[in-house]
Amino acid sequence: MNDYQNRADLGLARDLIALAPTEAKAFLGLKAAAERSDGVIPDKYRELISIAVALTTQCAYCIDAHTKNAVQAGATREEIAETAFIAAALKAGAAVGHGLLALRLFDEASAR
């Protein structure tokens, strides 16, 4: 399934927005607030954060858009690489954290 996520699908964005206008308006408003350029966090860092999140959520469209935005904001190739490893470490850490939850749930289930 090499074409499961396809850039051509972005052409359906207008349809998606038109089919759920209330939800789309709310989503686009949140997106605009998160991506504003007049915040305390500089654009480059906002984009690196966005890339890290996109890598952990595995959204190819977000990785594409935010990587391009990061380049425009002055991010380096090295910063992208470090961002990838930071995201990987946090994703792995989340699995360990959920492992703690699994142990507690096991202990609770076993005590019954």
PDB file of C-alpha atoms in Angstrom:
ATOM      1  CA  MET A   1       0.000   0.000   0.000  1.00  0.00           C
ATOM      2  CA  ASN A   2       2.541   2.586  -1.051  1.00  0.00           C
ATOM      3  CA  ASP A   3      -0.190   5.073  -1.888  1.00  0.00           C
ATOM      4  CA  TYR A   4      -2.190   4.718   1.345  1.00  0.00           C
ATOM      5  CA  GLN A   5      -1.212   8.259   2.285  1.00  0.00           C
ATOM      6  CA  ASN A   6      -1.039  10.267  -0.899  1.00  0.00           C
ATOM      7  CA  ARG A   7      -0.380  14.005  -1.334  1.00  0.00           C
ATOM      8  CA  ALA A   8      -3.248  14.082  -3.822  1.00  0.00           C
ATOM      9  CA  ASP A   9      -5.578  13.385  -0.888  1.00  0.00           C
ATOM     10  CA  LEU A  10      -4.915  16.921   0.313  1.00  0.00           C
ATOM     11  CA  GLY A  11      -7.147  17.967  -2.582  1.00  0.00           C
ATOM     12  CA  LEU A  12     -10.053  16.579  -0.559  1.00  0.00           C
ATOM     13  CA  ALA A  13      -9.498  19.095   2.256  1.00  0.00           C
ATOM     14  CA  ARG A  14     -12.157  21.481   0.932  1.00  0.00           C
ATOM     15  CA  ASP A  15     -14.664  18.629   0.801  1.00  0.00           C
ATOM     16  CA  LEU A  16     -13.849  17.583   4.363  1.00  0.00           C
ATOM     17  CA  ILE A  17     -14.254  21.157   5.600  1.00  0.00           C
ATOM     18  CA  ALA A  18     -17.521  21.628   3.711  1.00  0.00           C
ATOM     19  CA  LEU A  19     -18.945  18.377   5.071  1.00  0.00           C
ATOM     20  CA  ALA A  20     -18.288  19.330   8.711  1.00  0.00           C
ATOM     21  CA  PRO A  21     -18.074  23.142   8.790  1.00  0.00           C
ATOM     22  CA  THR A  22     -18.596  23.642  12.534  1.00  0.00           C
ATOM     23  CA  GLU A  23     -15.928  21.130  13.482  1.00  0.00           C
ATOM     24  CA  ALA A  24     -13.595  22.367  10.756  1.00  0.00           C
ATOM     25  CA  LYS A  25     -13.926  25.963  11.951  1.00  0.00           C
ATOM     26  CA  ALA A  26     -13.017  24.918  15.499  1.00  0.00           C
ATOM     27  CA  PHE A  27     -10.080  22.806  14.317  1.00  0.00           C
ATOM     28  CA  LEU A  28      -8.750  25.503  11.993  1.00  0.00           C
ATOM     29  CA  GLY A  29      -9.051  28.100  14.760  1.00  0.00           C
ATOM     30  CA  LEU A  30      -7.035  25.924  17.139  1.00  0.00           C
ATOM     31  CA  LYS A  31      -4.484  25.234  14.399  1.00  0.00           C
ATOM     32  CA  ALA A  32      -4.145  28.975  13.699  1.00  0.00           C
ATOM     33  CA  ALA A  33      -3.672  29.743  17.387  1.00  0.00           C
ATOM     34  CA  ALA A  34      -1.019  27.042  17.764  1.00  0.00           C
ATOM     35  CA  GLU A  35       0.831  28.161  14.646  1.00  0.00           C
ATOM     36  CA  ARG A  36       0.674  31.918  15.236  1.00  0.00           C
ATOM     37  CA  SER A  37       3.885  33.815  14.685  1.00  0.00           C
ATOM     38  CA  ASP A  38       3.318  36.440  17.380  1.00  0.00           C
ATOM     39  CA  GLY A  39       3.680  34.049  20.328  1.00  0.00           C
ATOM     40  CA  VAL A  40       6.546  33.809  22.797  1.00  0.00           C
ATOM     41  CA  ILE A  41       7.869  30.617  21.173  1.00  0.00           C
ATOM     42  CA  PRO A  42       9.779  31.496  17.976  1.00  0.00           C
ATOM     43  CA  ASP A  43       8.526  30.069  14.677  1.00  0.00           C
ATOM     44  CA  LYS A  44      11.479  27.701  14.269  1.00  0.00           C
ATOM     45  CA  TYR A  45      10.851  26.110  17.656  1.00  0.00           C
ATOM     46  CA  ARG A  46       7.121  25.888  17.025  1.00  0.00           C
ATOM     47  CA  GLU A  47       7.875  23.986  13.828  1.00  0.00           C
ATOM     48  CA  LEU A  48      10.408  21.682  15.491  1.00  0.00           C
ATOM     49  CA  ILE A  49       7.849  20.909  18.201  1.00  0.00           C
ATOM     50  CA  SER A  50       5.269  20.277  15.492  1.00  0.00           C
ATOM     51  CA  ILE A  51       7.629  17.895  13.704  1.00  0.00           C
ATOM     52  CA  ALA A  52       8.281  15.994  16.938  1.00  0.00           C
ATOM     53  CA  VAL A  53       4.561  15.603  17.552  1.00  0.00           C
ATOM     54  CA  ALA A  54       3.940  14.633  13.924  1.00  0.00           C
ATOM     55  CA  LEU A  55       6.652  11.983  14.151  1.00  0.00           C
ATOM     56  CA  THR A  56       5.048  10.467  17.240  1.00  0.00           C
ATOM     57  CA  THR A  57       1.519  10.619  15.813  1.00  0.00           C
ATOM     58  CA  GLN A  58       2.922   9.433  12.472  1.00  0.00           C
ATOM     59  CA  CYS A  59       1.011  11.924  10.341  1.00  0.00           C
ATOM     60  CA  ALA A  60       2.814  12.057   7.006  1.00  0.00           C
ATOM     61  CA  TYR A  61       0.969  15.209   5.956  1.00  0.00           C
ATOM     62  CA  CYS A  62       2.002  17.019   9.148  1.00  0.00           C
ATOM     63  CA  ILE A  63       5.599  15.842   8.805  1.00  0.00           C
ATOM     64  CA  ASP A  64       5.616  17.180   5.242  1.00  0.00           C
ATOM     65  CA  ALA A  65       4.072  20.559   6.043  1.00  0.00           C
ATOM     66  CA  HIS A  66       5.970  21.261   9.249  1.00  0.00           C
ATOM     67  CA  THR A  67       9.330  20.195   7.829  1.00  0.00           C
ATOM     68  CA  LYS A  68       8.856  22.659   4.975  1.00  0.00           C
ATOM     69  CA  ASN A  69       7.784  25.329   7.479  1.00  0.00           C
ATOM     70  CA  ALA A  70      10.817  24.564   9.666  1.00  0.00           C
ATOM     71  CA  VAL A  71      13.169  25.049   6.717  1.00  0.00           C
ATOM     72  CA  GLN A  72      11.511  28.404   6.000  1.00  0.00           C
ATOM     73  CA  ALA A  73      11.892  29.327   9.682  1.00  0.00           C
ATOM     74  CA  GLY A  74      15.627  28.599   9.555  1.00  0.00           C
ATOM     75  CA  ALA A  75      15.834  25.091  11.013  1.00  0.00           C
ATOM     76  CA  THR A  76      18.883  23.057  10.083  1.00  0.00           C
ATOM     77  CA  ARG A  77      19.157  19.465   8.965  1.00  0.00           C
ATOM     78  CA  GLU A  78      20.892  18.696  12.267  1.00  0.00           C
ATOM     79  CA  GLU A  79      17.978  20.183  14.219  1.00  0.00           C
ATOM     80  CA  ILE A  80      15.541  17.982  12.285  1.00  0.00           C
ATOM     81  CA  ALA A  81      17.685  14.931  13.087  1.00  0.00           C
ATOM     82  CA  GLU A  82      17.874  15.776  16.797  1.00  0.00           C
ATOM     83  CA  THR A  83      14.131  16.410  16.832  1.00  0.00           C
ATOM     84  CA  ALA A  84      13.567  12.932  15.398  1.00  0.00           C
ATOM     85  CA  PHE A  85      15.615  11.300  18.146  1.00  0.00           C
ATOM     86  CA  ILE A  86      13.988  13.387  20.887  1.00  0.00           C
ATOM     87  CA  ALA A  87      10.574  12.301  19.579  1.00  0.00           C
ATOM     88  CA  ALA A  88      11.725   8.666  19.447  1.00  0.00           C
ATOM     89  CA  ALA A  89      12.992   8.804  23.034  1.00  0.00           C
ATOM     90  CA  LEU A  90       9.755  10.328  24.296  1.00  0.00           C
ATOM     91  CA  LYS A  91       7.672   7.780  22.382  1.00  0.00           C
ATOM     92  CA  ALA A  92       9.746   4.975  23.933  1.00  0.00           C
ATOM     93  CA  GLY A  93       9.433   6.614  27.339  1.00  0.00           C
ATOM     94  CA  ALA A  94       5.666   6.662  26.956  1.00  0.00           C
ATOM     95  CA  ALA A  95       5.721   2.905  26.391  1.00  0.00           C
ATOM     96  CA  VAL A  96       7.667   2.475  29.642  1.00  0.00           C
ATOM     97  CA  GLY A  97       5.204   4.753  31.440  1.00  0.00           C
ATOM     98  CA  HIS A  98       2.306   2.716  30.104  1.00  0.00           C
ATOM     99  CA  GLY A  99       4.202  -0.386  31.197  1.00  0.00           C
ATOM    100  CA  LEU A 100       3.935   0.929  34.762  1.00  0.00           C
ATOM    101  CA  LEU A 101       0.205   1.315  34.255  1.00  0.00           C
ATOM    102  CA  ALA A 102       0.007  -2.237  32.897  1.00  0.00           C
ATOM    103  CA  LEU A 103       1.803  -3.578  35.973  1.00  0.00           C
ATOM    104  CA  ARG A 104      -0.564  -1.735  38.316  1.00  0.00           C
ATOM    105  CA  LEU A 105      -3.599  -2.985  36.387  1.00  0.00           C
ATOM    106  CA  PHE A 106      -2.174  -6.514  36.472  1.00  0.00           C
ATOM    107  CA  ASP A 107      -1.661  -6.271  40.228  1.00  0.00           C
ATOM    108  CA  GLU A 108      -5.220  -4.965  40.682  1.00  0.00           C
ATOM    109  CA  ALA A 109      -6.673  -7.735  38.497  1.00  0.00           C
ATOM    110  CA  SER A 110      -4.593 -10.411  40.242  1.00  0.00           C
ATOM    111  CA  ALA A 111      -5.715  -9.256  43.686  1.00  0.00           C
ATOM    112  CA  ARG A 112      -9.360  -9.991  42.897  1.00  0.00           C
TER     113      ARG A 112
END
